XYZ file of C-alpha atoms in Angstrom:
508
model
C 4.462 22.976 30.666
C 5.130 24.955 33.911
C 4.830 28.750 34.160
C 8.890 28.655 35.558
C 9.318 26.582 32.161
C 7.569 29.783 30.118
C 9.548 32.333 31.722
C 12.953 30.855 30.615
C 11.521 30.981 27.160
C 10.764 34.623 27.790
C 6.711 34.529 27.528
C 5.962 34.428 31.176
C 5.361 38.448 30.426
C 2.814 37.760 28.247
C -0.565 39.166 29.531
C -2.613 36.360 28.591
C -0.742 34.580 31.217
C -2.425 36.100 33.850
C -6.082 35.511 32.848
C -8.100 33.318 34.950
C -7.884 30.369 32.818
C -11.055 29.012 33.949
C -13.088 31.978 33.609
C -11.515 32.177 29.966
C -12.126 28.666 28.991
C -16.040 29.319 30.135
C -16.354 32.703 28.400
C -14.699 31.308 24.937
C -16.815 28.091 25.342
C -20.147 30.227 26.075
C -19.222 31.927 22.503
C -18.552 29.003 20.798
C -21.951 27.843 21.339
C -23.785 31.123 20.784
C -21.662 31.248 17.250
C -23.918 27.821 16.321
C -27.195 27.438 15.961
C -29.321 24.100 16.368
C -27.003 20.925 15.616
C -24.251 23.178 15.417
C -24.583 24.912 18.802
C -24.653 21.287 20.435
C -21.518 20.168 18.315
C -19.623 23.157 20.067
C -21.034 22.604 23.282
C -20.043 18.738 22.962
C -16.663 19.799 21.803
C -15.664 22.595 24.127
C -16.796 20.200 27.132
C -14.210 17.759 26.512
C -11.540 20.195 26.615
C -9.609 20.292 29.923
C -8.806 23.426 31.725
C -4.813 22.602 31.531
C -4.968 23.178 27.559
C -6.344 26.314 27.730
C -3.713 27.294 30.557
C -0.706 25.912 28.434
C -1.981 28.119 25.335
C -2.149 31.262 27.632
C 1.324 30.566 29.123
C 2.821 29.791 26.220
C 1.371 32.862 24.343
C 0.260 31.706 21.259
C -1.238 34.827 20.127
C -4.358 35.899 18.991
C -3.983 34.131 15.246
C -3.804 30.412 16.746
C -6.267 31.225 19.573
C -8.707 32.575 16.332
C -7.986 29.013 14.889
C -8.382 27.000 18.056
C -11.624 28.424 18.334
C -12.671 27.874 14.798
C -11.473 24.288 14.909
C -13.981 23.634 18.017
C -16.898 25.526 16.723
C -16.713 23.416 13.266
C -16.627 20.433 15.299
C -13.526 19.182 14.382
C -13.133 16.661 17.254
C -11.244 16.291 20.523
C -8.819 14.210 18.581
C -7.845 16.777 15.972
C -7.609 19.698 18.383
C -5.658 17.726 20.714
C -3.438 16.688 17.456
C -2.736 20.201 16.317
C -1.899 21.677 19.971
C 0.826 18.752 20.161
C 2.469 19.722 16.809
C 2.359 23.438 18.018
C 4.219 22.366 21.357
C 6.602 19.845 19.324
C 9.184 20.849 16.641
C 9.873 17.234 15.681
C 6.234 17.053 14.379
C 6.552 20.079 12.143
C 7.068 19.635 8.433
C 10.567 18.031 7.194
C 11.904 16.094 4.620
C 13.220 12.099 5.309
C 15.517 10.308 2.519
C 14.634 7.049 1.136
C 18.036 5.260 0.542
C 16.012 2.457 -1.258
C 15.209 4.937 -4.121
C 17.706 7.796 -3.416
C 14.772 10.258 -3.162
C 13.061 12.707 -0.303
C 9.872 12.981 0.721
C 8.028 15.703 2.622
C 6.233 14.879 5.444
C 3.775 17.633 6.717
C 1.530 16.126 9.661
C -0.268 19.599 10.318
C -1.903 19.172 7.228
C -4.112 16.239 8.769
C -6.058 19.184 10.349
C -7.119 21.060 7.096
C -10.803 20.572 6.529
C -11.914 18.493 3.864
C -14.698 19.036 0.709
C -13.206 17.224 -1.916
C -14.104 13.954 -3.578
C -15.095 11.001 -0.935
C -15.784 7.385 -1.812
C -18.185 5.833 0.388
C -17.011 2.290 1.302
C -19.261 -0.505 0.114
C -19.012 -4.264 0.579
C -17.914 -5.068 -2.920
C -20.322 -7.471 -4.585
C -18.812 -10.192 -6.956
C -20.445 -9.540 -10.703
C -22.975 -11.531 -11.797
C -20.723 -12.465 -14.763
C -17.554 -13.539 -13.349
C -15.155 -14.596 -15.835
C -12.872 -16.000 -12.961
C -15.291 -18.451 -11.669
C -14.880 -22.167 -12.128
C -16.479 -23.531 -15.429
C -16.930 -19.735 -16.895
C -15.993 -18.747 -20.287
C -13.484 -16.059 -20.512
C -12.790 -13.432 -23.092
C -10.512 -15.388 -25.204
C -13.252 -18.013 -25.579
C -11.233 -21.296 -23.658
C -13.742 -22.756 -21.206
C -14.398 -25.637 -18.958
C -17.313 -27.551 -17.485
C -19.279 -25.074 -15.718
C -20.132 -25.554 -11.968
C -22.862 -28.004 -11.045
C -23.378 -26.683 -7.439
C -24.558 -23.035 -8.190
C -25.617 -21.097 -11.847
C -22.814 -18.835 -13.272
C -22.553 -15.328 -11.999
C -21.428 -12.067 -13.867
C -17.491 -12.562 -12.690
C -15.041 -13.234 -14.957
C -12.419 -14.706 -11.925
C -14.999 -17.253 -10.577
C -14.879 -20.842 -11.014
C -16.521 -21.827 -14.305
C -16.932 -18.420 -15.587
C -16.500 -17.246 -18.928
C -13.998 -14.406 -19.484
C -13.673 -11.497 -22.099
C -11.846 -13.675 -24.513
C -14.095 -16.207 -24.571
C -12.011 -18.550 -22.396
C -13.778 -20.697 -19.469
C -12.408 -21.050 -16.130
C -12.144 -24.569 -14.494
C -13.701 -25.439 -11.286
C -10.512 -24.522 -9.248
C -11.037 -24.821 -5.634
C -7.849 -23.246 -4.394
C -5.419 -21.021 -6.130
C -5.768 -20.237 -9.868
C -3.054 -18.944 -12.236
C -3.943 -17.880 -15.969
C -2.473 -15.932 -19.036
C -3.748 -12.152 -18.675
C -6.344 -11.995 -21.741
C -5.050 -8.588 -22.309
C -1.314 -8.473 -21.505
C 0.799 -5.563 -21.259
C 3.681 -7.853 -22.106
C 4.056 -10.154 -25.082
C 6.975 -12.812 -25.571
C 7.119 -12.077 -29.357
C 7.404 -8.547 -30.448
C 9.504 -6.626 -33.053
C 12.477 -4.283 -32.286
C 11.123 -0.436 -31.945
C 12.865 2.147 -33.869
C 16.037 3.093 -32.776
C 17.940 6.283 -32.339
C 21.446 7.272 -31.312
C 20.293 10.270 -29.326
C 20.335 9.426 -25.709
C 17.133 11.494 -24.766
C 15.105 8.958 -26.899
C 15.858 5.705 -26.075
C 13.608 2.344 -26.734
C 14.112 -0.856 -25.886
C 12.278 -4.247 -27.020
C 10.247 -5.489 -24.160
C 9.405 -9.094 -23.654
C 7.290 -10.920 -21.623
C 4.320 -13.105 -21.071
C 0.932 -13.193 -19.090
C -0.020 -16.758 -19.339
C -1.623 -19.235 -16.621
C -1.342 -22.899 -15.849
C -3.874 -25.219 -13.819
C -3.382 -28.125 -11.563
C -6.282 -29.796 -9.216
C -5.329 -27.598 -6.539
C -3.863 -24.146 -8.228
C -5.225 -22.318 -11.207
C -2.696 -19.616 -12.923
C -3.569 -18.663 -16.533
C -2.607 -16.137 -19.050
C -3.780 -12.612 -18.717
C -6.632 -12.080 -21.388
C -5.410 -8.460 -21.961
C -1.507 -8.669 -21.275
C 0.449 -5.889 -21.118
C 3.447 -7.553 -22.055
C 3.760 -10.526 -24.885
C 6.407 -12.992 -26.027
C 6.527 -12.738 -29.421
C 6.798 -9.157 -30.554
C 8.360 -7.592 -33.657
C 11.677 -4.823 -32.937
C 10.512 -1.354 -32.636
C 11.401 1.085 -35.374
C 14.801 2.302 -34.720
C 16.229 6.136 -34.740
C 19.859 7.430 -34.777
C 18.887 10.479 -32.868
C 19.697 10.056 -29.344
C 16.476 11.695 -28.103
C 14.046 8.784 -29.761
C 15.838 5.495 -28.308
C 13.814 2.641 -28.102
C 13.904 -1.230 -27.506
C 12.378 -4.418 -27.493
C 10.144 -5.433 -24.715
C 8.602 -8.955 -24.133
C 7.262 -10.813 -21.700
C 4.148 -12.419 -20.059
C 1.428 -11.291 -17.694
C -0.491 -13.802 -15.595
C -3.405 -13.872 -13.255
C -3.772 -15.742 -10.332
C -6.979 -16.442 -8.201
C -6.516 -16.533 -4.613
C -9.851 -18.385 -3.727
C -12.664 -19.605 -5.600
C -15.009 -17.574 -3.819
C -15.875 -14.382 -4.623
C -16.965 -12.632 -1.567
C -13.660 -13.890 0.333
C -10.716 -11.444 0.770
C -7.149 -12.564 2.255
C -7.824 -11.500 6.154
C -10.996 -13.876 5.817
C -9.132 -17.025 4.330
C -7.455 -19.665 6.578
C -3.898 -19.808 6.872
C -3.466 -22.872 5.035
C -4.918 -21.000 2.034
C -3.060 -18.251 2.385
C 0.086 -20.715 2.414
C -1.100 -21.928 -0.705
C -0.916 -18.674 -2.245
C 2.549 -17.724 -1.039
C 3.706 -21.669 -2.571
C 2.174 -20.651 -5.935
C 3.852 -17.384 -6.018
C 7.295 -19.095 -5.379
C 6.323 -21.380 -8.233
C 5.760 -18.395 -10.369
C 9.072 -16.963 -9.635
C 10.808 -19.993 -10.326
C 9.564 -20.884 -13.344
C 9.367 -17.484 -14.887
C 12.607 -16.430 -13.585
C 14.400 -18.840 -15.610
C 13.592 -16.797 -18.868
C 12.964 -13.197 -17.424
C 14.833 -10.639 -16.020
C 12.272 -9.517 -13.936
C 8.766 -11.208 -12.267
C 6.958 -8.692 -10.556
C 4.090 -10.131 -8.297
C 1.668 -7.729 -6.953
C -2.117 -7.299 -6.298
C -4.798 -4.198 -6.522
C -7.022 -4.416 -4.141
C -10.253 -2.366 -4.319
C -12.038 -0.432 -7.073
C -10.394 2.725 -5.691
C -7.028 1.209 -6.894
C -8.112 0.676 -10.216
C -9.026 -2.853 -9.296
C -11.526 -4.337 -12.458
C -12.710 -7.191 -10.421
C -13.436 -8.086 -6.601
C -12.403 -11.594 -7.028
C -9.552 -11.980 -4.682
C -6.556 -12.435 -7.161
C -3.099 -11.074 -8.150
C -0.949 -10.456 -11.226
C 2.287 -11.845 -12.313
C 4.166 -9.868 -15.017
C 7.361 -11.381 -16.197
C 9.613 -9.094 -18.420
C 12.997 -9.206 -20.500
C 13.855 -6.110 -19.129
C 14.326 -4.622 -15.433
C 11.691 -1.974 -14.695
C 12.341 1.522 -13.303
C 11.669 0.762 -9.752
C 13.902 -2.386 -9.014
C 16.406 -0.995 -11.060
C 17.067 2.005 -8.980
C 16.548 -0.107 -5.729
C 19.075 -2.271 -7.359
C 21.563 0.313 -7.819
C 21.266 1.611 -4.268
C 21.261 -1.817 -2.565
C 24.352 -2.058 -4.805
C 26.306 0.957 -3.744
C 25.486 0.765 -0.045
C 26.627 -2.459 0.146
C 29.806 -1.851 -1.708
C 30.556 1.104 1.321
C 29.314 -0.492 4.341
C 29.909 -4.805 3.205
C 26.400 -5.203 4.771
C 22.817 -5.384 2.996
C 20.970 -2.062 3.322
C 17.882 -3.880 4.515
C 19.554 -6.548 6.743
C 21.061 -3.459 8.729
C 17.525 -1.610 8.177
C 15.300 -4.271 9.628
C 17.927 -4.503 12.502
C 17.685 -0.602 13.503
C 13.818 -1.073 13.579
C 14.059 -4.001 15.589
C 15.739 -2.074 18.227
C 13.389 1.015 18.203
C 10.115 -0.690 17.887
C 8.745 2.655 16.829
C 7.343 2.074 13.744
C 6.581 -1.842 13.981
C 3.208 -2.670 13.892
C 3.159 -6.486 14.200
C 5.932 -9.242 14.238
C 6.446 -13.163 14.346
C 9.432 -15.131 14.652
C 10.164 -14.994 10.755
C 8.764 -11.453 9.761
C 8.188 -8.061 10.534
C 5.624 -5.657 9.388
C 6.533 -1.891 9.556
C 5.583 1.669 8.391
C 8.931 2.517 6.692
C 10.954 5.861 7.996
C 10.578 7.175 4.205
C 7.188 5.811 3.869
C 5.167 7.708 0.954
C 1.517 6.377 1.367
C -0.676 7.186 4.791
C -0.551 3.439 5.774
C 2.536 2.065 3.820
C 3.825 -1.114 5.440
C 6.884 -3.280 4.314
C 6.839 -6.793 5.174
C 10.609 -8.127 5.511
C 12.150 -11.093 6.947
C 14.080 -10.982 10.273
C 16.268 -14.187 9.653
C 18.449 -15.699 7.037
C 18.833 -12.768 4.335
C 16.451 -14.269 1.565
C 16.791 -12.276 -1.681
C 14.143 -13.765 -3.445
C 10.653 -15.875 -2.957
C 12.328 -18.803 -3.861
C 14.825 -18.893 -0.676
C 12.078 -19.039 1.593
C 11.982 -22.275 3.619
C 8.688 -24.317 4.518
C 8.845 -22.659 7.941
C 9.271 -19.189 6.586
C 6.251 -19.518 3.905
C 4.005 -20.464 6.705
C 4.861 -17.477 8.869
C 4.714 -15.437 6.062
C 1.231 -16.608 5.716
C -0.044 -15.861 9.406
C 1.971 -12.210 9.277
C -0.332 -11.511 6.335
C -3.536 -12.652 7.572
C -2.642 -10.576 10.482
C -1.576 -7.685 8.909
C -4.296 -7.216 6.726
C -6.771 -8.048 9.657
C -5.292 -4.649 11.141
C -5.741 -2.826 7.807
C -9.644 -4.005 7.564
C -10.096 -2.945 11.199
C -8.543 0.425 10.916
C -11.353 2.011 9.317
C -14.116 -1.468 9.273
C -13.950 -1.775 5.703
C -12.182 -3.780 2.656
C -9.000 -1.968 3.248
C -7.570 -0.842 -0.504
C -4.097 -1.237 -1.399
C -1.434 -2.020 -4.052
C 1.223 -4.471 -2.996
C 3.665 -6.463 -4.376
C 7.019 -8.040 -4.225
C 10.477 -6.898 -4.650
C 13.450 -9.401 -4.577
C 16.868 -9.645 -6.354
C 16.547 -9.670 -10.209
C 15.996 -13.036 -11.940
C 17.313 -14.739 -15.349
C 18.832 -17.642 -16.814
C 22.366 -16.715 -15.143
C 21.345 -15.991 -11.638
C 21.806 -18.674 -8.881
C 20.725 -18.411 -5.542
C 23.074 -15.928 -3.127
C 24.511 -13.878 -6.134
C 22.870 -11.052 -4.857
C 23.877 -10.305 -1.273
C 22.923 -6.537 -1.786
C 19.174 -7.382 -2.071
C 16.955 -8.623 1.190
C 13.402 -9.777 -0.149
C 10.493 -7.576 0.691
C 6.864 -6.824 0.037
C 5.218 -3.406 -0.057
C 1.645 -2.466 1.173
C 0.681 1.044 -0.514
C -2.775 1.718 0.782
C -4.385 5.043 -0.376
C -6.840 5.797 2.514
C -5.820 9.006 4.522
C -8.607 9.670 7.127
C -11.281 7.542 6.605
C -12.841 4.607 4.699
C -13.838 7.346 2.064
C -11.254 9.815 1.982
C -7.855 9.142 0.155
C -4.560 10.470 -0.395
C -4.241 12.110 -3.875
C -0.876 11.845 -5.405
C -1.409 15.105 -7.392
C 0.043 18.563 -7.770
C 3.330 19.091 -5.975
C 3.501 15.136 -5.782
C 3.791 14.703 -9.556
C 5.683 17.681 -10.244
C 8.246 17.962 -7.424
C 8.470 15.112 -4.624
C 6.443 12.689 -2.555
C 4.798 14.239 0.554
C 2.735 12.996 3.548
C 0.498 14.169 6.045
C 0.725 12.094 9.435
C 4.229 10.931 10.383
C 4.937 7.283 10.014
C 5.221 6.744 13.726
C 1.703 8.147 14.054
C 0.581 5.431 11.206
C 2.502 2.899 12.949
C 0.741 3.668 16.031
C -2.889 3.617 14.751
C -2.185 0.040 12.851
C -0.647 -1.425 16.490
C -3.615 -0.549 18.165
C -6.152 -2.189 15.742
C -6.887 -5.912 16.371
C -4.988 -8.370 14.467
C -6.909 -11.850 15.555
C -10.489 -10.856 15.354
C -12.092 -9.157 12.157
C -14.515 -6.530 12.478
C -17.060 -8.507 10.059
C -16.711 -11.253 12.504
C -17.730 -8.784 15.174
C -20.780 -8.152 13.388
C -21.980 -11.609 13.095
C -21.407 -12.169 16.805
C-alpha cells in the first residue's frame, strides 16, 4: 500500500507514518529479543529477522494503533512463526477474510467462517499422531474367529494376530473370517439396525413421534471380496413394533435395517492411498454391489468409512461399513428436500449447477481428472472437508456409474487420500461416505433428476497432525463454525503431492 493510498483513506496524518521504518523495526526487534531469555530469545530473534521492512512500513502507514502493534509484538516474541504473522496481517487488510457466514443450499443451513481464529494460541487437547499398528487379535483377519463364533480355516502363512478384521481372525462374536484376498463384507456383529423389530410406542402428539426402523448389517463372501454382517449392528431386520402413544410429543416408529462391515484389503498395515488403483477399484465395485442388492429392499443405503482412532474407529484394519435402513435418515432427507426445491425452481440439479460453477472458477478445486473433481465446498464445515463429484453424465447413484467412471473414481480417491496424508505427514483421519438418490423397491434409474451422486470427506484435523477441530459449544448450540476459509484449505491441499506418498519418501 502506498502513502498516497493511505492519504486517500485519511490516515496519512498518522504520526506513526513519519517514523523511520528501519529504525523502528530494529528497535522493536531488540526489544523482542530482550523480552526473551535463552531459547525464547533465540526464537524471537529468528522470527524478527524474517519480517521484511515493508510489513512494518505498511503497519505504520495504515495507522494500526497501539493495540494491534502490541499484538504483533507478542505474536513475534511468542514465536508464532512468519506464516501466522503474515496470515494475520493479510487478514487485517483484506475485509473479505474477516468473519462472515456462508449458506449451504444442500442443507438449508449457514456456517460461520472465522479465519482469524487460526492465530489463537492452543493449550488444549492434542493427540500426537502415531502409526496405527493392527491389534494382535484381529477378528477381520482371514481365518479368525469373530465375536459371534463363526470361523473359517486359519491362515497358514502367518500366525493369527489380535486383529478381528484380518483374514482368519476370530471376531468378538466368535465368528471366524475366511482367508480373503481382496475386499470382504460381513454383517456387523453388533448392528445398530436389525431387520425384524417390533413397532415402537405411538403417540398422537406431533412432538413425540417415533417409527419402526428396519435395516441390517450383514456380509457375503466370494473368492475376491468378503462382506459380512456387522457383529454389533445398529440396525436389525427383525424387530418388534415400539410402544405407541397417542400424545403428539411422544411419537415412535419401527426402524428396520441391516449393518455390514466391508474390509478393503487383507493387509492390516495398509491404507487406501497405499493401495493400488486396481485394489481400490475392487472396493468401488463392491460398494456398487452392496447398493444394488440392499437398495432393492431399503429406502436408504449408507456407505461410510471412519478412519483413525481420533474418529472413533475401533479397528485400524482398512474397512468401511454399509448401513441400510427402512427409513430416510435426517441428512439425506434434508438434502432430498433442498435439492428437490432447487430443481423445481430452476429446472436443473443443484449440484450439477454447482459443479459447473466450481469448474469455471477453479478457486476451491483440489484435484480433478477426466470424470471426477474433488473440491472444498464453498460451505464446508470441517477444516479440510472435501466433496467428490462427477463432472459428466449426471449419475444419481453408484449403480449408475460406467466402468470407466469407476476406474477414474479409484484413481482420484487414491490421489486425494495421498494429498491428505502428505498435508501433515500422517495417516489422515476422517469420516467419509456416499450420498445419492434414495433407493427402495419402487425406485428406478433416472427417477430422481434433482440428485447428483457425491462423496464427502470430513476430516477433523485443523492445524497439525495433533490438533483437531472440536465441534462443541457454539457449533452444538447455535450453528457450524470454521476457522481457515475453504479457499485457504483448498490451496493447502492443492500444494500437496498426489503421486508420491510421504511414507514412500521415507523409504527412499
